[in-house]
mmCIF file of C-alpha atoms and ligand atoms in Angstrom:
data_model
loop_
_atom_site.group_PDB
_atom_site.id
_atom_site.type_symbol
_atom_site.label_atom_id
_atom_site.label_comp_id
_atom_site.label_asym_id
_atom_site.label_seq_id
_atom_site.Cartn_x
_atom_site.Cartn_y
_atom_site.Cartn_z
ATOM 1 C CA MET A 1 10.333 37.929 21.578
ATOM 2 C CA SER A 2 14.071 37.935 20.864
ATOM 3 C CA GLU A 3 14.822 34.339 21.758
ATOM 4 C CA THR A 4 16.497 31.767 19.569
ATOM 5 C CA TYR A 5 14.812 28.378 19.343
ATOM 6 C CA LEU A 6 15.928 25.124 17.787
ATOM 7 C CA VAL A 7 13.166 23.003 16.272
ATOM 8 C CA THR A 8 14.086 19.414 15.443
ATOM 9 C CA GLY A 9 11.817 17.906 12.802
ATOM 10 C CA GLY A 10 10.866 21.454 11.847
ATOM 11 C CA ASN A 11 10.167 20.376 8.262
ATOM 12 C CA GLY A 12 7.485 17.934 9.404
ATOM 13 C CA TYR A 13 3.774 18.430 9.963
ATOM 14 C CA ILE A 14 3.579 19.749 13.534
ATOM 15 C CA GLY A 15 7.165 21.074 13.553
ATOM 16 C CA SER A 16 6.548 23.329 10.559
ATOM 17 C CA HIS A 17 3.504 24.905 12.224
ATOM 18 C CA MET A 18 5.636 25.449 15.351
ATOM 19 C CA CYS A 19 8.346 27.234 13.316
ATOM 20 C CA ARG A 20 5.727 29.494 11.790
ATOM 21 C CA LEU A 21 4.260 30.444 15.145
ATOM 22 C CA LEU A 22 7.680 31.128 16.683
ATOM 23 C CA ALA A 23 8.671 33.281 13.692
ATOM 24 C CA GLN A 24 5.353 35.150 13.937
ATOM 25 C CA HIS A 25 6.278 35.940 17.544
ATOM 26 C CA GLY A 26 9.582 37.431 16.431
ATOM 27 C CA ALA A 27 11.822 34.556 17.560
ATOM 28 C CA THR A 28 14.898 33.427 15.644
ATOM 29 C CA VAL A 29 14.235 29.876 14.498
ATOM 30 C CA HIS A 30 16.721 27.189 13.522
ATOM 31 C CA VAL A 31 15.450 23.948 12.042
ATOM 32 C CA VAL A 32 17.313 20.652 12.285
ATOM 33 C CA ASP A 33 15.792 18.069 9.973
ATOM 34 C CA ASN A 34 17.333 15.139 8.082
ATOM 35 C CA HIS A 35 14.299 15.085 5.727
ATOM 36 C CA ALA A 36 13.959 11.306 6.214
ATOM 37 C CA ALA A 37 10.318 11.607 7.295
ATOM 38 C CA SER A 38 9.471 14.917 5.628
ATOM 39 C CA PRO A 39 9.666 16.336 2.082
ATOM 40 C CA ALA A 40 13.142 16.555 0.499
ATOM 41 C CA GLU A 41 13.040 20.361 0.350
ATOM 42 C CA PRO A 42 12.105 22.851 3.080
ATOM 43 C CA VAL A 43 8.325 23.286 3.166
ATOM 44 C CA HIS A 44 8.488 26.777 4.673
ATOM 45 C CA GLY A 45 10.738 29.774 5.110
ATOM 46 C CA TYR A 46 10.299 30.306 8.844
ATOM 47 C CA GLY A 47 13.870 29.893 9.985
ATOM 48 C CA THR A 48 17.329 28.706 8.993
ATOM 49 C CA PHE A 49 17.425 25.088 7.852
ATOM 50 C CA HIS A 50 20.218 22.707 8.830
ATOM 51 C CA ARG A 51 19.986 19.414 6.956
ATOM 52 C CA MET A 52 21.439 17.053 9.530
ATOM 53 C CA ASP A 53 20.577 14.223 11.849
ATOM 54 C CA ILE A 54 19.871 15.018 15.502
ATOM 55 C CA ALA A 55 22.360 12.301 16.477
ATOM 56 C CA SER A 56 25.216 13.798 14.429
ATOM 57 C CA ALA A 57 28.257 15.579 15.815
ATOM 58 C CA GLU A 58 27.348 18.600 13.623
ATOM 59 C CA CYS A 59 24.049 18.895 15.471
ATOM 60 C CA GLY A 60 25.957 18.959 18.769
ATOM 61 C CA GLU A 61 28.228 21.686 17.385
ATOM 62 C CA LEU A 62 25.228 23.678 16.151
ATOM 63 C CA ILE A 63 23.515 23.528 19.555
ATOM 64 C CA ALA A 64 26.744 24.531 21.324
ATOM 65 C CA TRP A 65 27.122 27.469 18.925
ATOM 66 C CA LEU A 66 23.484 28.626 19.039
ATOM 67 C CA ARG A 67 22.832 28.013 22.745
ATOM 68 C CA PRO A 68 19.069 28.273 22.074
ATOM 69 C CA THR A 69 16.578 29.277 24.774
ATOM 70 C CA ALA A 70 14.872 25.936 24.270
ATOM 71 C CA VAL A 71 14.836 22.958 21.961
ATOM 72 C CA PHE A 72 11.463 21.861 20.586
ATOM 73 C CA HIS A 73 11.998 18.195 19.772
ATOM 74 C CA PHE A 74 9.626 16.927 17.070
ATOM 75 C CA ALA A 75 12.024 14.792 14.999
ATOM 76 C CA ALA A 76 10.867 11.170 15.082
ATOM 77 C CA LEU A 77 9.568 8.288 13.057
ATOM 78 C CA ALA A 78 5.923 8.977 13.942
ATOM 79 C CA ASN A 79 4.260 6.549 11.554
ATOM 80 C CA VAL A 80 2.808 3.855 13.835
ATOM 81 C CA PRO A 81 2.626 1.009 11.248
ATOM 82 C CA GLN A 82 6.185 1.796 10.035
ATOM 83 C CA CYS A 83 7.499 1.609 13.613
ATOM 84 C CA GLN A 84 5.699 -1.713 14.039
ATOM 85 C CA ALA A 85 7.259 -3.061 10.820
ATOM 86 C CA ASP A 86 10.775 -1.758 11.494
ATOM 87 C CA PRO A 87 11.491 -1.610 15.247
ATOM 88 C CA LEU A 88 15.244 -1.184 14.666
ATOM 89 C CA ARG A 89 14.669 2.030 12.775
ATOM 90 C CA ALA A 90 12.043 3.184 15.303
ATOM 91 C CA TYR A 91 14.361 2.689 18.287
ATOM 92 C CA ARG A 92 17.322 4.180 16.415
ATOM 93 C CA ASP A 93 15.503 7.301 15.192
ATOM 94 C CA ASN A 94 13.319 7.924 18.230
ATOM 95 C CA VAL A 95 15.276 6.599 21.214
ATOM 96 C CA ALA A 96 18.956 6.738 20.182
ATOM 97 C CA GLY A 97 18.327 10.006 18.307
ATOM 98 C CA SER A 98 16.715 11.626 21.354
ATOM 99 C CA LEU A 99 19.455 10.388 23.666
ATOM 100 C CA ALA A 100 22.099 12.017 21.460
ATOM 101 C CA LEU A 101 20.059 15.227 21.287
ATOM 102 C CA PHE A 102 19.696 15.360 25.078
ATOM 103 C CA GLN A 103 23.434 14.816 25.388
ATOM 104 C CA HIS A 104 24.089 17.712 22.979
ATOM 105 C CA CYS A 105 21.836 19.915 25.149
ATOM 106 C CA VAL A 106 23.476 18.914 28.435
ATOM 107 C CA GLU A 107 26.969 19.454 26.994
ATOM 108 C CA ALA A 108 26.011 22.867 25.600
ATOM 109 C CA GLY A 109 24.319 23.944 28.830
ATOM 110 C CA VAL A 110 20.930 24.268 27.101
ATOM 111 C CA ARG A 111 18.423 23.424 29.804
ATOM 112 C CA ARG A 112 14.946 23.639 28.319
ATOM 113 C CA VAL A 113 13.662 20.755 26.209
ATOM 114 C CA VAL A 114 10.086 20.446 24.951
ATOM 115 C CA LEU A 115 9.379 16.870 23.923
ATOM 116 C CA SER A 116 6.765 15.904 21.379
ATOM 117 C CA SER A 117 5.131 12.821 22.885
ATOM 118 C CA SER A 118 1.917 10.949 22.292
ATOM 119 C CA CYS A 119 -1.108 9.442 23.976
ATOM 120 C CA ALA A 120 0.311 6.210 22.491
ATOM 121 C CA VAL A 121 2.443 5.913 25.673
ATOM 122 C CA LEU A 122 -0.749 5.126 27.630
ATOM 123 C CA GLY A 123 -1.965 2.073 25.707
ATOM 124 C CA GLU A 124 -5.694 1.676 26.275
ATOM 125 C CA PRO A 125 -6.684 2.795 29.763
ATOM 126 C CA GLU A 126 -10.297 2.022 30.626
ATOM 127 C CA VAL A 127 -11.293 5.496 31.697
ATOM 128 C CA GLU A 128 -13.362 8.077 29.882
ATOM 129 C CA LEU A 129 -10.843 10.962 29.895
ATOM 130 C CA LEU A 130 -7.111 10.310 30.001
ATOM 131 C CA ASP A 131 -5.156 12.457 32.429
ATOM 132 C CA GLU A 132 -1.466 12.834 33.159
ATOM 133 C CA SER A 133 -1.516 10.591 36.247
ATOM 134 C CA LEU A 134 -2.066 7.380 34.252
ATOM 135 C CA PRO A 135 0.784 4.853 34.148
ATOM 136 C CA LEU A 136 2.790 4.335 30.960
ATOM 137 C CA ARG A 137 1.530 1.150 29.289
ATOM 138 C CA PRO A 138 2.349 1.513 25.587
ATOM 139 C CA ALA A 139 0.881 -1.114 23.291
ATOM 140 C CA SER A 140 2.914 -0.445 20.122
ATOM 141 C CA VAL A 141 6.545 -0.056 19.126
ATOM 142 C CA TYR A 142 5.920 3.647 18.521
ATOM 143 C CA GLY A 143 4.396 4.001 21.996
ATOM 144 C CA HIS A 144 7.350 2.133 23.535
ATOM 145 C CA THR A 145 9.850 4.460 21.883
ATOM 146 C CA LYS A 146 8.022 7.581 23.113
ATOM 147 C CA ALA A 147 7.690 6.141 26.638
ATOM 148 C CA MET A 148 11.446 5.445 26.699
ATOM 149 C CA VAL A 149 12.253 8.974 25.602
ATOM 150 C CA GLU A 150 9.962 10.366 28.316
ATOM 151 C CA GLN A 151 11.780 8.169 30.830
ATOM 152 C CA MET A 152 15.219 9.369 29.673
ATOM 153 C CA LEU A 153 14.151 12.998 29.840
ATOM 154 C CA GLY A 154 12.602 12.420 33.273
ATOM 155 C CA ASP A 155 15.826 10.924 34.625
ATOM 156 C CA LEU A 156 17.915 13.806 33.248
ATOM 157 C CA CYS A 157 15.477 16.326 34.727
ATOM 158 C CA SER A 158 15.463 14.573 38.139
ATOM 159 C CA ARG A 159 19.227 14.799 38.170
ATOM 160 C CA GLY A 160 18.982 18.516 37.421
ATOM 161 C CA SER A 161 20.675 18.300 34.015
ATOM 162 C CA LEU A 162 17.657 19.551 31.994
ATOM 163 C CA ASP A 163 14.242 21.139 32.517
ATOM 164 C CA GLY A 164 11.688 19.256 30.484
ATOM 165 C CA LEU A 165 8.176 19.426 29.142
ATOM 166 C CA VAL A 166 6.446 16.334 27.867
ATOM 167 C CA LEU A 167 3.529 17.250 25.616
ATOM 168 C CA ARG A 168 1.376 14.253 24.753
ATOM 169 C CA TYR A 169 -0.707 14.861 21.676
ATOM 170 C CA PHE A 170 -3.929 13.171 20.913
ATOM 171 C CA ASN A 171 -4.829 13.307 17.184
ATOM 172 C CA ALA A 172 -3.215 16.266 15.456
ATOM 173 C CA ALA A 173 -5.408 17.494 12.599
ATOM 174 C CA GLY A 174 -5.905 20.392 10.213
ATOM 175 C CA ALA A 175 -3.404 22.801 8.724
ATOM 176 C CA ALA A 176 -2.448 26.460 8.738
ATOM 177 C CA GLU A 177 -5.592 28.530 8.371
ATOM 178 C CA ASP A 178 -4.216 30.360 5.322
ATOM 179 C CA GLY A 179 -3.391 27.101 3.528
ATOM 180 C CA SER A 180 0.356 27.821 3.501
ATOM 181 C CA LEU A 181 1.348 24.643 5.368
ATOM 182 C CA ALA A 182 -0.165 21.197 5.101
ATOM 183 C CA GLU A 183 -0.058 17.651 6.402
ATOM 184 C CA ASN A 184 2.091 15.784 3.923
ATOM 185 C CA HIS A 185 3.067 12.306 5.080
ATOM 186 C CA ARG A 186 4.170 9.690 2.598
ATOM 187 C CA PRO A 187 2.777 7.129 3.105
ATOM 188 C CA GLU A 188 -0.302 8.792 4.594
ATOM 189 C CA THR A 189 -2.063 6.755 7.276
ATOM 190 C CA HIS A 190 -4.115 9.402 9.091
ATOM 191 C CA LEU A 191 -7.872 9.605 8.899
ATOM 192 C CA ILE A 192 -8.532 13.167 7.700
ATOM 193 C CA PRO A 193 -5.937 13.279 4.881
ATOM 194 C CA ARG A 194 -7.160 9.866 3.753
ATOM 195 C CA LEU A 195 -10.745 11.142 3.676
ATOM 196 C CA ILE A 196 -9.504 14.016 1.518
ATOM 197 C CA ASP A 197 -7.704 11.548 -0.784
ATOM 198 C CA ALA A 198 -10.890 9.515 -1.165
ATOM 199 C CA HIS A 199 -12.994 12.636 -1.801
ATOM 200 C CA LEU A 200 -10.581 13.991 -4.418
ATOM 201 C CA ALA A 201 -10.340 10.604 -6.136
ATOM 202 C CA GLY A 202 -14.066 10.910 -6.888
ATOM 203 C CA GLU A 203 -16.397 8.053 -7.694
ATOM 204 C CA GLN A 204 -13.713 5.404 -8.192
ATOM 205 C CA SER A 205 -12.967 5.513 -4.528
ATOM 206 C CA THR A 206 -14.682 4.070 -1.449
ATOM 207 C CA PHE A 207 -13.313 5.022 1.927
ATOM 208 C CA CYS A 208 -12.416 2.107 4.199
ATOM 209 C CA ILE A 209 -13.376 2.286 7.887
ATOM 210 C CA TYR A 210 -11.048 0.075 9.892
ATOM 211 C CA GLY A 211 -13.530 -1.948 11.921
ATOM 212 C CA ASP A 212 -16.977 -1.220 13.367
ATOM 213 C CA ASP A 213 -17.016 -3.819 16.140
ATOM 214 C CA TYR A 214 -15.269 -1.769 18.851
ATOM 215 C CA ASP A 215 -16.885 -1.173 22.216
ATOM 216 C CA THR A 216 -17.998 2.370 21.327
ATOM 217 C CA PRO A 217 -21.504 3.798 20.651
ATOM 218 C CA ASP A 218 -21.376 3.205 16.871
ATOM 219 C CA GLY A 219 -18.681 0.514 16.902
ATOM 220 C CA THR A 220 -15.967 2.673 15.269
ATOM 221 C CA CYS A 221 -12.901 4.033 17.109
ATOM 222 C CA VAL A 222 -13.224 7.281 19.040
ATOM 223 C CA ARG A 223 -10.396 9.829 18.946
ATOM 224 C CA ASP A 224 -9.761 13.366 20.185
ATOM 225 C CA TYR A 225 -8.792 15.614 17.246
ATOM 226 C CA ILE A 226 -6.806 18.751 18.026
ATOM 227 C CA HIS A 227 -6.014 21.396 15.434
ATOM 228 C CA VAL A 228 -2.298 21.625 14.657
ATOM 229 C CA GLU A 229 -2.337 25.430 15.183
ATOM 230 C CA ASP A 230 -3.835 24.910 18.644
ATOM 231 C CA LEU A 231 -1.077 22.378 19.306
ATOM 232 C CA ALA A 232 1.638 24.832 18.279
ATOM 233 C CA ARG A 233 0.102 27.531 20.485
ATOM 234 C CA ALA A 234 0.048 25.128 23.448
ATOM 235 C CA HIS A 235 3.803 24.531 22.958
ATOM 236 C CA LEU A 236 4.517 28.228 23.151
ATOM 237 C CA LEU A 237 2.387 28.630 26.297
ATOM 238 C CA ALA A 238 4.048 25.613 27.892
ATOM 239 C CA GLU A 239 7.566 26.767 27.074
ATOM 240 C CA ARG A 240 6.877 30.166 28.637
ATOM 241 C CA TRP A 241 5.272 28.436 31.664
ATOM 242 C CA LEU A 242 8.453 26.410 32.200
ATOM 243 C CA VAL A 243 10.556 29.537 32.777
ATOM 244 C CA GLY A 244 11.798 29.485 36.369
ATOM 245 C CA LYS A 245 10.643 25.904 36.957
ATOM 246 C CA GLU A 246 12.731 22.794 37.292
ATOM 247 C CA GLY A 247 12.147 19.115 36.648
ATOM 248 C CA MET A 248 9.900 17.475 34.075
ATOM 249 C CA HIS A 249 6.238 18.373 33.583
ATOM 250 C CA THR A 250 3.694 16.510 31.495
ATOM 251 C CA PHE A 251 0.614 17.867 29.729
ATOM 252 C CA HIS A 252 -2.054 16.204 27.630
ATOM 253 C CA LEU A 253 -2.984 18.217 24.565
ATOM 254 C CA GLY A 254 -6.369 17.469 23.096
ATOM 255 C CA SER A 255 -9.772 19.072 22.735
ATOM 256 C CA GLY A 256 -11.384 16.892 25.406
ATOM 257 C CA LYS A 257 -14.054 15.769 22.905
ATOM 258 C CA GLY A 258 -14.216 12.376 21.254
ATOM 259 C CA TYR A 259 -15.437 11.681 17.708
ATOM 260 C CA SER A 260 -15.964 8.246 16.228
ATOM 261 C CA VAL A 261 -14.712 7.513 12.709
ATOM 262 C CA ARG A 262 -18.324 7.621 11.496
ATOM 263 C CA GLU A 263 -18.851 11.007 13.185
ATOM 264 C CA VAL A 264 -15.683 12.360 11.537
ATOM 265 C CA ILE A 265 -17.037 11.193 8.180
ATOM 266 C CA GLU A 266 -20.324 13.015 8.868
ATOM 267 C CA VAL A 267 -18.482 16.272 9.654
ATOM 268 C CA PHE A 268 -16.336 15.751 6.554
ATOM 269 C CA GLU A 269 -19.408 15.300 4.338
ATOM 270 C CA LYS A 270 -20.880 18.495 5.782
ATOM 271 C CA VAL A 271 -17.660 20.426 5.010
ATOM 272 C CA VAL A 272 -17.359 19.188 1.418
ATOM 273 C CA GLY A 273 -21.122 19.200 0.805
ATOM 274 C CA ALA A 274 -21.058 15.726 -0.731
ATOM 275 C CA ARG A 275 -21.476 12.132 0.342
ATOM 276 C CA LEU A 276 -18.390 10.006 0.768
ATOM 277 C CA PRO A 277 -19.057 6.364 0.000
ATOM 278 C CA SER A 278 -17.544 4.139 2.684
ATOM 279 C CA ARG A 279 -17.264 0.473 3.531
ATOM 280 C CA VAL A 280 -16.197 -1.353 6.657
ATOM 281 C CA GLY A 281 -12.941 -3.299 6.476
ATOM 282 C CA PRO A 282 -11.063 -5.276 9.110
ATOM 283 C CA ARG A 283 -9.622 -3.647 12.214
ATOM 284 C CA ARG A 284 -6.166 -2.069 11.795
ATOM 285 C CA PRO A 285 -3.669 -3.853 14.072
ATOM 286 C CA GLY A 286 -2.734 -1.727 17.099
ATOM 287 C CA ASP A 287 -5.846 0.507 17.064
ATOM 288 C CA VAL A 288 -7.572 0.959 20.404
ATOM 289 C CA ALA A 289 -11.269 1.767 20.894
ATOM 290 C CA ARG A 290 -11.129 5.174 22.540
ATOM 291 C CA LEU A 291 -8.535 7.869 23.286
ATOM 292 C CA VAL A 292 -9.834 11.186 24.605
ATOM 293 C CA ALA A 293 -7.786 13.679 26.617
ATOM 294 C CA SER A 294 -8.530 15.228 29.936
ATOM 295 C CA VAL A 295 -7.728 18.868 29.205
ATOM 296 C CA GLU A 296 -7.959 19.988 32.832
ATOM 297 C CA ARG A 297 -4.265 20.278 33.590
ATOM 298 C CA ALA A 298 -3.422 22.188 30.390
ATOM 299 C CA ARG A 299 -6.357 24.513 31.042
ATOM 300 C CA ALA A 300 -5.566 25.120 34.712
ATOM 301 C CA GLU A 301 -1.784 25.491 34.440
ATOM 302 C CA LEU A 302 -1.205 26.833 30.939
ATOM 303 C CA GLY A 303 -4.518 28.574 30.339
ATOM 304 C CA PHE A 304 -4.732 26.484 27.156
ATOM 305 C CA GLU A 305 -7.991 25.764 25.441
ATOM 306 C CA ALA A 306 -8.404 24.464 21.894
ATOM 307 C CA LYS A 307 -9.781 27.240 19.718
ATOM 308 C CA TRP A 308 -10.508 25.356 16.492
ATOM 309 C CA SER A 309 -13.182 22.679 16.059
ATOM 310 C CA LEU A 310 -12.984 19.405 14.137
ATOM 311 C CA GLU A 311 -14.955 21.091 11.346
ATOM 312 C CA ASP A 312 -12.342 23.895 11.182
ATOM 313 C CA ALA A 313 -9.545 21.318 11.094
ATOM 314 C CA ILE A 314 -11.157 19.487 8.170
ATOM 315 C CA ARG A 315 -11.843 22.755 6.309
ATOM 316 C CA HIS A 316 -8.244 23.937 6.740
ATOM 317 C CA ALA A 317 -6.810 20.518 5.824
ATOM 318 C CA LEU A 318 -8.837 20.466 2.627
ATOM 319 C CA ALA A 319 -7.957 24.073 1.693
ATOM 320 C CA SER A 320 -4.253 23.490 2.253
ATOM 321 C CA ARG A 321 -4.329 20.256 0.243
ATOM 322 C CA LEU A 322 -5.976 22.059 -2.674
ATOM 323 C CA ALA A 323 -3.447 24.914 -2.373
ATOM 324 C CA MET A 324 -0.617 22.369 -2.383
ATOM 325 C CA ALA A 325 -2.025 20.662 -5.491
ATOM 326 C CA THR A 326 -2.276 24.038 -7.279
ATOM 327 C CA THR A 327 1.340 24.890 -6.397
ATOM 328 C CA ALA A 328 2.558 21.462 -7.479
ATOM 329 C CA GLY A 329 0.530 21.572 -10.697
HETATM 330 N N1 LIG B 1 -8.982 5.142 10.178
HETATM 331 C C1 LIG B 1 -9.846 4.515 9.299
HETATM 332 N N2 LIG B 1 -9.498 4.489 7.984
HETATM 333 C C2 LIG B 1 -8.363 5.084 7.488
HETATM 334 C C3 LIG B 1 -7.497 5.743 8.417
HETATM 335 C C4 LIG B 1 -7.830 5.733 9.744
HETATM 336 O O1 LIG B 1 -10.884 3.969 9.686
HETATM 337 O O2 LIG B 1 -8.120 5.017 6.273
HETATM 338 C C5 LIG B 1 -9.340 5.179 11.604
HETATM 339 C C6 LIG B 1 -8.312 4.489 12.483
HETATM 340 O O3 LIG B 1 -8.611 3.115 12.565
HETATM 341 C C7 LIG B 1 -8.501 5.210 13.804
HETATM 342 C C8 LIG B 1 -8.920 6.625 13.400
HETATM 343 O O4 LIG B 1 -9.335 6.532 12.044
HETATM 344 O O5 LIG B 1 -9.539 4.632 14.523
HETATM 345 C C9 LIG B 1 -7.797 7.622 13.514
HETATM 346 O O6 LIG B 1 -6.681 7.077 12.845
HETATM 347 P P1 LIG B 1 -5.354 7.906 12.559
HETATM 348 O O7 LIG B 1 -4.425 7.005 11.793
HETATM 349 O O8 LIG B 1 -5.698 9.216 11.959
HETATM 350 O O9 LIG B 1 -4.792 8.220 13.989
HETATM 351 P P2 LIG B 1 -4.436 7.203 15.169
HETATM 352 O O10 LIG B 1 -5.501 7.401 16.193
HETATM 353 O O11 LIG B 1 -4.128 5.843 14.741
HETATM 354 O O12 LIG B 1 -3.026 7.791 15.572
HETATM 355 C C10 LIG B 1 -2.914 8.756 16.511
HETATM 356 C C11 LIG B 1 -1.652 9.561 16.278
HETATM 357 C C12 LIG B 1 -0.439 8.706 16.525
HETATM 358 C C13 LIG B 1 -0.546 8.064 17.867
HETATM 359 C C14 LIG B 1 -1.813 7.239 17.948
HETATM 360 C C15 LIG B 1 -1.996 6.591 19.281
HETATM 361 O O13 LIG B 1 -1.640 10.041 14.957
HETATM 362 O O14 LIG B 1 0.697 9.532 16.494
HETATM 363 O O15 LIG B 1 -2.916 8.112 17.752
HETATM 364 O O16 LIG B 1 -2.775 5.453 19.132
HETATM 365 F F1 LIG B 1 0.485 7.249 18.089
#
């Protein structure tokens, strides 16, 4: 592969795994990251880093100069509670930022944009498996911002200004198999890293399950966990699939299997070989009972199938966290 790709948010969790995969395929990678939602220093060496905001004039100049084959757009405020608490920042970073980025692409004649979106745009549809035909009914500020960005991209693609892919993730989990990249959000809100925190904190700590009175078999929320390396691979397949196509195309990226919070804890205990004391706390505002992807379209069109299991994701997340702690210490 001799293409040049621009990865916005390439210092973040999913973006960094994407950079690694592109570099492994021989692509030239450029990262645009303002480090507002990711560590202050680059977390990997897979590409040239440009510390700048996607909305800045410099970013427009960079895109015009690079003329990348495609832009993978991960940069966003992706922390759901933070978006809820600070809608101004959420709309500025996610919506205004994306609008400026799309404008940079149109002005530079860069056609292909791969948008990192989320099942949060769907709200809580009452069907078992969520497919791409469902209407957008976001139930959180974060979901609203992602739905708006999808809409903007869709309108630009309908007009023929861009060719777009909307990739809606379910729950990204795990880390690079070799432990070289990790999930590192501050503050951390996600289930698996918080289980690791509780496990590493030892006996002083009891893990809090946010509610067990949902309409699910064991009362705790059901989610579809997809390994971050599977996610990155799906992006590459989708970007290649887009070649020669026009318009905007949407894919759901998940494993197609749902696990309740209690089931995730059971798998976690199996991986670490120890019990994790837990208690049930109140529901977390904005959580919905069940979100599980229909993987049919991604399988049929992209030939994508998740390779790693939830157990693998937990094992890799734990190994990378321990590797990170060793490096830091
Ligand atoms: N949970 C706990 N305790 C914790 C942390 C999480 O019980 O300490 C539960 C949550 O209530 C939820 C499940 O674990 O039921 C998964 O929670 P995460 O925070 O890991 O993930 P979410 O399902 O909330 O978030 C994911 C994506 C978001 C996306 C959202 C859509 O990470 O990007 O789904 O609802 F917006």
